[in-house]
PDB file of C-alpha atoms in Angstrom:
ATOM      1  CA  UNK A 170      28.185   7.351  -9.979  1.00 89.00           C
ATOM      2  CA  UNK A 171      29.487   4.309  -9.965  1.00 87.00           C
ATOM      3  CA  UNK A 172      30.900   4.285  -6.331  1.00 90.00           C
ATOM      4  CA  UNK A 173      27.336   5.594  -5.218  1.00 91.00           C
ATOM      5  CA  UNK A 174      25.515   3.245  -7.335  1.00 91.00           C
ATOM      6  CA  UNK A 175      27.930   0.519  -5.640  1.00 92.00           C
ATOM      7  CA  UNK A 176      27.372   1.961  -1.473  1.00 92.00           C
ATOM      8  CA  UNK A 177      23.803   2.030  -2.736  1.00 94.00           C
ATOM      9  CA  UNK A 178      23.000  -1.826  -3.557  1.00 93.00           C
ATOM     10  CA  UNK A 179      25.555  -2.494  -0.717  1.00 94.00           C
ATOM     11  CA  UNK A 180      23.645  -1.191   1.956  1.00 95.00           C
ATOM     12  CA  UNK A 181      20.379  -2.070   0.471  1.00 96.00           C
ATOM     13  CA  UNK A 182      22.144  -5.576   1.111  1.00 96.00           C
ATOM     14  CA  UNK A 183      23.028  -5.539   4.200  1.00 95.00           C
ATOM     15  CA  UNK A 184      19.620  -4.027   5.540  1.00 96.00           C
ATOM     16  CA  UNK A 185      17.726  -6.593   4.548  1.00 96.00           C
ATOM     17  CA  UNK A 186      21.162  -9.207   5.680  1.00 96.00           C
ATOM     18  CA  UNK A 187      20.434  -7.290   8.867  1.00 96.00           C
ATOM     19  CA  UNK A 188      16.818  -8.239   8.983  1.00 96.00           C
ATOM     20  CA  UNK A 189      17.189 -11.699   8.281  1.00 97.00           C
ATOM     21  CA  UNK A 190      20.308 -12.212  11.530  1.00 96.00           C
ATOM     22  CA  UNK A 191      17.568 -10.243  13.484  1.00 96.00           C
ATOM     23  CA  UNK A 192      14.304 -13.059  13.972  1.00 97.00           C
ATOM     24  CA  UNK A 193      13.166 -13.751  17.221  1.00 97.00           C
ATOM     25  CA  UNK A 194      16.184 -12.493  18.806  1.00 96.00           C
ATOM     26  CA  UNK A 195      13.536  -9.187  20.127  1.00 96.00           C
ATOM     27  CA  UNK A 196      12.138 -12.101  22.701  1.00 97.00           C
ATOM     28  CA  UNK A 197      13.924 -10.953  26.237  1.00 95.00           C
ATOM     29  CA  UNK A 198      14.876 -14.308  27.411  1.00 95.00           C
ATOM     30  CA  UNK A 199      16.019 -15.410  23.994  1.00 96.00           C
ATOM     31  CA  UNK A 200      19.010 -16.889  24.935  1.00 96.00           C
ATOM     32  CA  UNK A 201      16.816 -19.561  26.555  1.00 97.00           C
ATOM     33  CA  UNK A 202      14.110 -20.322  24.268  1.00 98.00           C
ATOM     34  CA  UNK A 203      14.416 -23.555  22.540  1.00 98.00           C
ATOM     35  CA  UNK A 204      12.300 -25.455  20.075  1.00 98.00           C
ATOM     36  CA  UNK A 205      11.877 -29.525  20.102  1.00 97.00           C
ATOM     37  CA  UNK A 206      12.510 -31.336  17.166  1.00 97.00           C
ATOM     38  CA  UNK A 207      13.182 -34.622  16.203  1.00 95.00           C
ATOM     39  CA  UNK A 208      15.925 -36.350  13.730  1.00 93.00           C
ATOM     40  CA  UNK A 209      15.343 -40.599  13.245  1.00 90.00           C
ATOM     41  CA  UNK A 210      18.751 -42.523  14.016  1.00 87.00           C
ATOM     42  CA  UNK A 211      20.145 -42.518  11.263  1.00 86.00           C
ATOM     43  CA  UNK A 212      19.871 -38.356  10.515  1.00 81.00           C
ATOM     44  CA  UNK A 213      17.751 -38.921   6.987  1.00 84.00           C
ATOM     45  CA  UNK A 214      14.841 -37.593   8.490  1.00 88.00           C
ATOM     46  CA  UNK A 215      14.243 -34.757  10.370  1.00 93.00           C
ATOM     47  CA  UNK A 216      11.167 -32.543  10.899  1.00 93.00           C
ATOM     48  CA  UNK A 217       9.007 -30.124  14.212  1.00 94.00           C
ATOM     49  CA  UNK A 218       5.764 -31.376  14.413  1.00 94.00           C
ATOM     50  CA  UNK A 219       5.416 -33.089  17.750  1.00 94.00           C
ATOM     51  CA  UNK A 220       2.432 -35.383  19.716  1.00 93.00           C
ATOM     52  CA  UNK A 221       0.730 -32.801  21.620  1.00 92.00           C
ATOM     53  CA  UNK A 222       0.667 -34.681  25.162  1.00 93.00           C
ATOM     54  CA  UNK A 223       4.178 -33.851  24.989  1.00 94.00           C
ATOM     55  CA  UNK A 224       4.666 -30.057  25.853  1.00 95.00           C
ATOM     56  CA  UNK A 225       3.161 -31.584  29.082  1.00 94.00           C
ATOM     57  CA  UNK A 226       5.321 -34.589  30.098  1.00 95.00           C
ATOM     58  CA  UNK A 227       8.534 -32.315  29.590  1.00 96.00           C
ATOM     59  CA  UNK A 228       7.082 -29.514  31.551  1.00 94.00           C
ATOM     60  CA  UNK A 229       6.181 -32.400  34.163  1.00 95.00           C
ATOM     61  CA  UNK A 230       9.257 -34.763  34.424  1.00 95.00           C
ATOM     62  CA  UNK A 231      12.387 -31.952  33.080  1.00 96.00           C
ATOM     63  CA  UNK A 232      13.170 -29.535  36.329  1.00 95.00           C
ATOM     64  CA  UNK A 233      14.790 -27.835  33.403  1.00 96.00           C
ATOM     65  CA  UNK A 234      12.515 -26.949  31.376  1.00 96.00           C
ATOM     66  CA  UNK A 235      11.222 -23.688  33.046  1.00 94.00           C
ATOM     67  CA  UNK A 236       8.225 -23.358  31.072  1.00 95.00           C
ATOM     68  CA  UNK A 237       7.027 -25.239  27.904  1.00 97.00           C
ATOM     69  CA  UNK A 238       3.971 -24.651  25.553  1.00 96.00           C
ATOM     70  CA  UNK A 239       2.444 -25.867  22.764  1.00 95.00           C
ATOM     71  CA  UNK A 240       2.003 -24.012  19.157  1.00 95.00           C
ATOM     72  CA  UNK A 241       0.059 -25.023  16.846  1.00 92.00           C
ATOM     73  CA  UNK A 242      -1.413 -22.761  13.581  1.00 89.00           C
ATOM     74  CA  UNK A 243      -4.152 -22.640  12.776  1.00 88.00           C
ATOM     75  CA  UNK A 244      -7.113 -21.050  10.262  1.00 89.00           C
ATOM     76  CA  UNK A 245     -10.496 -19.987  11.595  1.00 89.00           C
ATOM     77  CA  UNK A 246     -12.738 -17.544  10.454  1.00 89.00           C
ATOM     78  CA  UNK A 247     -13.493 -14.756  14.423  1.00 91.00           C
ATOM     79  CA  UNK A 248     -17.039 -13.176  13.702  1.00 91.00           C
ATOM     80  CA  UNK A 249     -18.365 -10.509  15.883  1.00 90.00           C
ATOM     81  CA  UNK A 250     -21.269  -8.687  15.199  1.00 86.00           C
ATOM     82  CA  UNK A 251     -22.049  -9.713  11.594  1.00 84.00           C
ATOM     83  CA  UNK A 252     -18.535  -9.272  10.639  1.00 87.00           C
ATOM     84  CA  UNK A 253     -16.435 -12.459  10.042  1.00 86.00           C
ATOM     85  CA  UNK A 254     -12.477 -12.550   9.390  1.00 86.00           C
ATOM     86  CA  UNK A 255     -10.214 -15.447   7.846  1.00 86.00           C
ATOM     87  CA  UNK A 256      -7.845 -15.668  10.582  1.00 91.00           C
ATOM     88  CA  UNK A 257      -4.665 -17.326  11.426  1.00 93.00           C
ATOM     89  CA  UNK A 258      -3.503 -18.498  15.100  1.00 93.00           C
ATOM     90  CA  UNK A 259      -2.963 -20.678  17.263  1.00 94.00           C
ATOM     91  CA  UNK A 260      -3.777 -22.846  20.039  1.00 94.00           C
ATOM     92  CA  UNK A 261      -1.505 -22.433  23.161  1.00 95.00           C
ATOM     93  CA  UNK A 262      -0.887 -22.878  26.915  1.00 94.00           C
ATOM     94  CA  UNK A 263      -0.999 -20.877  29.732  1.00 91.00           C
ATOM     95  CA  UNK A 264       2.211 -20.174  30.179  1.00 93.00           C
ATOM     96  CA  UNK A 265       2.777 -18.806  26.283  1.00 96.00           C
ATOM     97  CA  UNK A 266       3.371 -15.167  27.892  1.00 94.00           C
ATOM     98  CA  UNK A 267       5.957 -16.173  30.051  1.00 92.00           C
ATOM     99  CA  UNK A 268       7.714 -17.155  27.540  1.00 96.00           C
ATOM    100  CA  UNK A 269       8.046 -15.330  24.527  1.00 96.00           C
ATOM    101  CA  UNK A 270       7.731 -10.676  24.618  1.00 95.00           C
ATOM    102  CA  UNK A 271       4.212 -10.449  22.533  1.00 95.00           C
ATOM    103  CA  UNK A 272       3.230  -7.540  24.896  1.00 93.00           C
ATOM    104  CA  UNK A 273      -0.001  -7.126  25.333  1.00 94.00           C
ATOM    105  CA  UNK A 274      -1.328  -3.769  24.658  1.00 92.00           C
ATOM    106  CA  UNK A 275      -4.545  -4.781  27.213  1.00 92.00           C
ATOM    107  CA  UNK A 276      -4.736  -7.252  29.410  1.00 92.00           C
ATOM    108  CA  UNK A 277      -3.049  -9.529  31.933  1.00 92.00           C
ATOM    109  CA  UNK A 278      -0.752 -11.660  29.984  1.00 91.00           C
ATOM    110  CA  UNK A 279      -0.174 -14.308  33.442  1.00 88.00           C
ATOM    111  CA  UNK A 280      -4.399 -14.643  33.003  1.00 90.00           C
ATOM    112  CA  UNK A 281      -5.296 -14.075  29.581  1.00 92.00           C
ATOM    113  CA  UNK A 282      -5.897 -17.604  28.625  1.00 93.00           C
ATOM    114  CA  UNK A 283      -5.901 -19.366  31.899  1.00 90.00           C
ATOM    115  CA  UNK A 284      -9.798 -19.988  31.307  1.00 91.00           C
ATOM    116  CA  UNK A 285     -10.723 -22.340  28.311  1.00 91.00           C
ATOM    117  CA  UNK A 286     -12.879 -20.266  26.897  1.00 92.00           C
ATOM    118  CA  UNK A 287     -10.731 -17.310  26.429  1.00 95.00           C
ATOM    119  CA  UNK A 288      -9.077 -15.489  23.162  1.00 96.00           C
ATOM    120  CA  UNK A 289      -6.264 -12.671  22.546  1.00 96.00           C
ATOM    121  CA  UNK A 290      -6.099 -11.036  19.288  1.00 95.00           C
ATOM    122  CA  UNK A 291      -3.620  -8.647  17.777  1.00 95.00           C
ATOM    123  CA  UNK A 292      -4.718  -4.859  17.841  1.00 93.00           C
ATOM    124  CA  UNK A 293      -4.758  -5.252  13.827  1.00 92.00           C
ATOM    125  CA  UNK A 294      -7.848  -7.649  14.089  1.00 92.00           C
ATOM    126  CA  UNK A 295      -9.416  -5.991  17.303  1.00 93.00           C
ATOM    127  CA  UNK A 296      -8.917  -2.364  14.450  1.00 92.00           C
ATOM    128  CA  UNK A 297     -11.124  -4.847  11.450  1.00 90.00           C
ATOM    129  CA  UNK A 298     -14.107  -5.841  14.929  1.00 90.00           C
ATOM    130  CA  UNK A 299     -14.408  -2.779  17.211  1.00 90.00           C
ATOM    131  CA  UNK A 300     -12.005   0.191  15.733  1.00 86.00           C
ATOM    132  CA  UNK A 301      -9.597   1.847  17.298  1.00 80.00           C
ATOM    133  CA  UNK A 302     -11.423   3.584  20.103  1.00 80.00           C
ATOM    134  CA  UNK A 303     -13.999   0.759  21.433  1.00 84.00           C
ATOM    135  CA  UNK A 304     -12.738  -1.132  23.703  1.00 88.00           C
ATOM    136  CA  UNK A 305     -12.722  -4.941  23.166  1.00 92.00           C
ATOM    137  CA  UNK A 306     -12.191  -6.672  26.535  1.00 94.00           C
ATOM    138  CA  UNK A 307     -14.829  -8.651  28.130  1.00 93.00           C
ATOM    139  CA  UNK A 308     -16.588  -8.744  24.259  1.00 93.00           C
ATOM    140  CA  UNK A 309     -17.646 -12.003  22.951  1.00 93.00           C
ATOM    141  CA  UNK A 310     -16.705 -14.030  19.492  1.00 93.00           C
ATOM    142  CA  UNK A 311     -17.451 -16.674  17.654  1.00 92.00           C
ATOM    143  CA  UNK A 312     -14.314 -19.282  16.685  1.00 90.00           C
ATOM    144  CA  UNK A 313     -15.248 -21.061  13.818  1.00 86.00           C
ATOM    145  CA  UNK A 314     -12.850 -23.741  13.114  1.00 79.00           C
ATOM    146  CA  UNK A 315     -14.104 -25.315   9.871  1.00 71.00           C
ATOM    147  CA  UNK A 316     -13.826 -28.431  11.823  1.00 70.00           C
ATOM    148  CA  UNK A 317     -16.528 -28.323  14.530  1.00 68.00           C
ATOM    149  CA  UNK A 318     -19.500 -26.221  15.834  1.00 74.00           C
ATOM    150  CA  UNK A 319     -19.047 -22.855  16.458  1.00 85.00           C
ATOM    151  CA  UNK A 320     -17.099 -21.329  19.894  1.00 89.00           C
ATOM    152  CA  UNK A 321     -17.716 -18.607  21.454  1.00 93.00           C
ATOM    153  CA  UNK A 322     -14.744 -16.779  23.328  1.00 94.00           C
ATOM    154  CA  UNK A 323     -14.048 -13.750  25.466  1.00 95.00           C
ATOM    155  CA  UNK A 324     -11.798 -11.383  24.060  1.00 96.00           C
ATOM    156  CA  UNK A 325      -8.977 -11.257  27.213  1.00 96.00           C
ATOM    157  CA  UNK A 326      -6.291  -9.301  26.125  1.00 95.00           C
ATOM    158  CA  UNK A 327      -5.628  -7.793  23.329  1.00 95.00           C
ATOM    159  CA  UNK A 328      -1.779  -7.830  21.094  1.00 95.00           C
ATOM    160  CA  UNK A 329       0.295  -5.573  19.701  1.00 92.00           C
ATOM    161  CA  UNK A 330       1.285  -6.158  16.564  1.00 88.00           C
ATOM    162  CA  UNK A 331       3.820  -8.974  16.250  1.00 93.00           C
ATOM    163  CA  UNK A 332       7.060  -8.045  15.018  1.00 94.00           C
ATOM    164  CA  UNK A 333       7.664  -8.942  10.893  1.00 94.00           C
ATOM    165  CA  UNK A 334      11.363 -10.870  12.146  1.00 96.00           C
ATOM    166  CA  UNK A 335       8.934 -13.543  14.542  1.00 97.00           C
ATOM    167  CA  UNK A 336       8.814 -16.684  13.212  1.00 96.00           C
ATOM    168  CA  UNK A 337       5.264 -16.952  14.777  1.00 96.00           C
ATOM    169  CA  UNK A 338       3.362 -15.273  13.374  1.00 94.00           C
ATOM    170  CA  UNK A 339      -1.135 -15.078  14.309  1.00 95.00           C
ATOM    171  CA  UNK A 340      -3.680 -12.880  14.793  1.00 94.00           C
ATOM    172  CA  UNK A 341      -5.026 -14.759  17.485  1.00 95.00           C
ATOM    173  CA  UNK A 342      -4.352 -17.322  20.369  1.00 96.00           C
ATOM    174  CA  UNK A 343      -6.795 -19.629  21.960  1.00 95.00           C
ATOM    175  CA  UNK A 344      -6.630 -21.945  25.480  1.00 92.00           C
ATOM    176  CA  UNK A 345      -4.987 -25.242  23.813  1.00 90.00           C
ATOM    177  CA  UNK A 346      -7.844 -27.159  25.832  1.00 89.00           C
ATOM    178  CA  UNK A 347     -10.234 -26.253  23.274  1.00 88.00           C
ATOM    179  CA  UNK A 348      -7.898 -27.986  20.671  1.00 85.00           C
ATOM    180  CA  UNK A 349      -9.191 -30.759  18.965  1.00 83.00           C
ATOM    181  CA  UNK A 350      -8.885 -34.645  20.627  1.00 83.00           C
ATOM    182  CA  UNK A 351      -6.286 -35.783  17.866  1.00 83.00           C
ATOM    183  CA  UNK A 352      -4.480 -33.601  19.191  1.00 85.00           C
ATOM    184  CA  UNK A 353      -4.111 -34.690  22.313  1.00 86.00           C
ATOM    185  CA  UNK A 354      -2.813 -38.161  21.683  1.00 88.00           C
ATOM    186  CA  UNK A 355       0.566 -39.980  21.376  1.00 89.00           C
ATOM    187  CA  UNK A 356      -0.214 -40.883  17.887  1.00 86.00           C
ATOM    188  CA  UNK A 357      -0.081 -37.906  15.779  1.00 86.00           C
ATOM    189  CA  UNK A 358       2.501 -35.238  15.660  1.00 89.00           C
ATOM    190  CA  UNK A 359       0.745 -32.048  15.045  1.00 90.00           C
ATOM    191  CA  UNK A 360       2.480 -29.391  17.702  1.00 94.00           C
ATOM    192  CA  UNK A 361       5.023 -26.957  17.518  1.00 96.00           C
ATOM    193  CA  UNK A 362       6.641 -27.980  20.687  1.00 97.00           C
ATOM    194  CA  UNK A 363       8.224 -24.745  23.000  1.00 98.00           C
ATOM    195  CA  UNK A 364      10.696 -24.896  26.263  1.00 98.00           C
ATOM    196  CA  UNK A 365      11.773 -22.630  28.356  1.00 97.00           C
ATOM    197  CA  UNK A 366      15.225 -23.817  29.652  1.00 96.00           C
ATOM    198  CA  UNK A 367      16.329 -22.593  33.358  1.00 95.00           C
ATOM    199  CA  UNK A 368      18.719 -20.244  33.749  1.00 92.00           C
ATOM    200  CA  UNK A 369      21.299 -23.059  34.967  1.00 90.00           C
ATOM    201  CA  UNK A 370      20.385 -26.205  32.174  1.00 92.00           C
ATOM    202  CA  UNK A 371      22.581 -26.886  29.194  1.00 94.00           C
ATOM    203  CA  UNK A 372      20.566 -27.885  26.308  1.00 95.00           C
ATOM    204  CA  UNK A 373      23.666 -30.302  25.510  1.00 94.00           C
ATOM    205  CA  UNK A 374      22.583 -32.336  28.981  1.00 95.00           C
ATOM    206  CA  UNK A 375      18.995 -31.518  27.974  1.00 96.00           C
ATOM    207  CA  UNK A 376      19.533 -33.331  25.223  1.00 96.00           C
ATOM    208  CA  UNK A 377      20.438 -36.389  26.018  1.00 95.00           C
ATOM    209  CA  UNK A 378      17.937 -36.640  29.039  1.00 95.00           C
ATOM    210  CA  UNK A 379      14.579 -36.082  26.093  1.00 96.00           C
ATOM    211  CA  UNK A 380      16.857 -37.958  23.243  1.00 94.00           C
ATOM    212  CA  UNK A 381      14.554 -40.975  23.676  1.00 91.00           C
ATOM    213  CA  UNK A 382      10.814 -39.496  24.789  1.00 93.00           C
ATOM    214  CA  UNK A 383       9.225 -40.703  21.940  1.00 91.00           C
ATOM    215  CA  UNK A 384      10.884 -44.196  22.068  1.00 88.00           C
ATOM    216  CA  UNK A 385       9.731 -44.895  25.813  1.00 88.00           C
ATOM    217  CA  UNK A 386       6.009 -43.788  24.611  1.00 86.00           C
ATOM    218  CA  UNK A 387       6.424 -46.238  21.895  1.00 75.00           C
ATOM    219  CA  UNK A 388       5.424 -43.102  19.368  1.00 69.00           C
ATOM    220  CA  UNK A 389       8.344 -44.179  16.719  1.00 68.00           C
ATOM    221  CA  UNK A 390      11.560 -46.162  17.809  1.00 72.00           C
ATOM    222  CA  UNK A 391      13.810 -44.253  15.309  1.00 84.00           C
ATOM    223  CA  UNK A 392      13.095 -40.730  15.976  1.00 90.00           C
ATOM    224  CA  UNK A 393      14.957 -38.662  18.811  1.00 93.00           C
ATOM    225  CA  UNK A 394      14.383 -35.880  20.213  1.00 95.00           C
ATOM    226  CA  UNK A 395      16.609 -32.171  20.786  1.00 96.00           C
ATOM    227  CA  UNK A 396      16.274 -28.597  20.717  1.00 97.00           C
ATOM    228  CA  UNK A 397      16.919 -26.183  18.313  1.00 97.00           C
ATOM    229  CA  UNK A 398      17.906 -22.081  20.005  1.00 97.00           C
ATOM    230  CA  UNK A 399      14.915 -20.184  18.619  1.00 97.00           C
ATOM    231  CA  UNK A 400      17.401 -18.062  17.181  1.00 96.00           C
ATOM    232  CA  UNK A 401      18.408 -20.756  14.411  1.00 96.00           C
ATOM    233  CA  UNK A 402      15.019 -21.447  13.693  1.00 97.00           C
ATOM    234  CA  UNK A 403      14.023 -19.137  10.901  1.00 97.00           C
ATOM    235  CA  UNK A 404      17.719 -19.292   9.653  1.00 96.00           C
ATOM    236  CA  UNK A 405      18.842 -23.379   9.908  1.00 96.00           C
ATOM    237  CA  UNK A 406      16.572 -26.216   8.440  1.00 94.00           C
ATOM    238  CA  UNK A 407      16.910 -29.397  10.249  1.00 92.00           C
ATOM    239  CA  UNK A 408      18.341 -30.634   7.673  1.00 89.00           C
ATOM    240  CA  UNK A 409      21.250 -28.476   7.274  1.00 89.00           C
ATOM    241  CA  UNK A 410      21.319 -25.548   5.028  1.00 92.00           C
ATOM    242  CA  UNK A 411      18.400 -23.027   5.373  1.00 94.00           C
ATOM    243  CA  UNK A 412      17.976 -19.476   4.408  1.00 95.00           C
ATOM    244  CA  UNK A 413      21.146 -18.882   5.910  1.00 96.00           C
ATOM    245  CA  UNK A 414      23.043 -19.834   2.722  1.00 96.00           C
ATOM    246  CA  UNK A 415      21.430 -16.666   1.286  1.00 96.00           C
ATOM    247  CA  UNK A 416      22.456 -14.587   3.884  1.00 96.00           C
ATOM    248  CA  UNK A 417      26.036 -15.797   3.100  1.00 96.00           C
ATOM    249  CA  UNK A 418      25.987 -15.047  -0.126  1.00 96.00           C
ATOM    250  CA  UNK A 419      24.103 -11.993  -0.483  1.00 96.00           C
ATOM    251  CA  UNK A 420      26.911 -10.496   2.572  1.00 96.00           C
ATOM    252  CA  UNK A 421      29.361 -11.563  -0.130  1.00 96.00           C
ATOM    253  CA  UNK A 422      27.967  -9.812  -2.459  1.00 95.00           C
ATOM    254  CA  UNK A 423      27.391  -6.936  -1.069  1.00 95.00           C
ATOM    255  CA  UNK A 424      31.106  -6.662   0.262  1.00 94.00           C
ATOM    256  CA  UNK A 425      32.115  -7.228  -3.883  1.00 94.00           C
ATOM    257  CA  UNK A 426      29.770  -4.939  -5.747  1.00 93.00           C
ATOM    258  CA  UNK A 427      31.377  -2.439  -3.007  1.00 91.00           C
ATOM    259  CA  UNK A 428      35.278  -3.793  -3.813  1.00 92.00           C
ATOM    260  CA  UNK A 429      34.558  -3.244  -8.048  1.00 91.00           C
ATOM    261  CA  UNK A 430      33.337   0.294  -7.432  1.00 90.00           C
ATOM    262  CA  UNK A 431      35.637   1.303  -5.121  1.00 89.00           C
ATOM    263  CA  UNK A 432      38.196  -0.312  -7.599  1.00 90.00           C
ATOM    264  CA  UNK A 433      36.329   1.572 -10.137  1.00 86.00           C
TER     265      UNK A 433
END
C-alpha cells in the first residue's frame, strides 16, 4: 500500500512537472522565437512592456529578425445579435500567424489580419455566438474596448482553442492598426514585443546590436534591450527564479517520496 501510494504521488507530481516544462514548445519555430525585454544598467530593474513603435523599428532596421509582432492583452466586449461577452484579446501585427503555431480552423492565416477592420476569434467564442454549426466567417461583430466608441469588425478567421500550455492566452485577435494612439508612441511602454530570428542568426550577437535602441530614441538612458527565449517565458522570471524553482522542488519531492516508499 505504501509503495502504491508513493508511486501514485510521484506520478501525479511528474505529470504536473511535464506540463510546466512543455509550455510554448508546441510552436514550430519555438527555437527561434524570443520576447524582447529590458533591464537597467545596474540590473536592478527588469520589464517586458515596451513602446509600441519598437516592434516595427526592429523589423525594419535589423535583418536578423525574420518577423516581429506586438502583443497587447486587452479586455473588451464582443457583441453580435444582442449577445455580448467580455473577452480577453490582443492587438497584434499581421505577421503573428507566421511566427506562432496557433492554427486556424477556418480562414487564411496570411491574410486574416491584413485589414484593420478584421477580427479572428477562437472556436470557443464562436460557439457562444453562432453555435457549433453556423459559419461565422464574413459576419460583423461590434468591438467595445471600453475606452473609445464601438468598432464594427469582420470575422476573418476561427482559431482552434488555445492550448493550456501557452503563456499567450486570448479569445480574439485584432489588428494593431486600430490600437489607441498612446500605444503607438515611444513615450509609453505598453506592448509585448516578440521576434522570430533568421535561421543563421545568434541571439548573443543580436543582443549586442539591439541593446541601446531605447537609449537611441531617448526613451530611457538607463534601459538595455535583450532577448528572452520563448521557452523560458513561463518558467523563468526576468530577475531570476520564477516557477522553475517549484519545478525543481516538486521534482525532488517526487523522487524523495518514491525513495521512501521503496525503502519502506
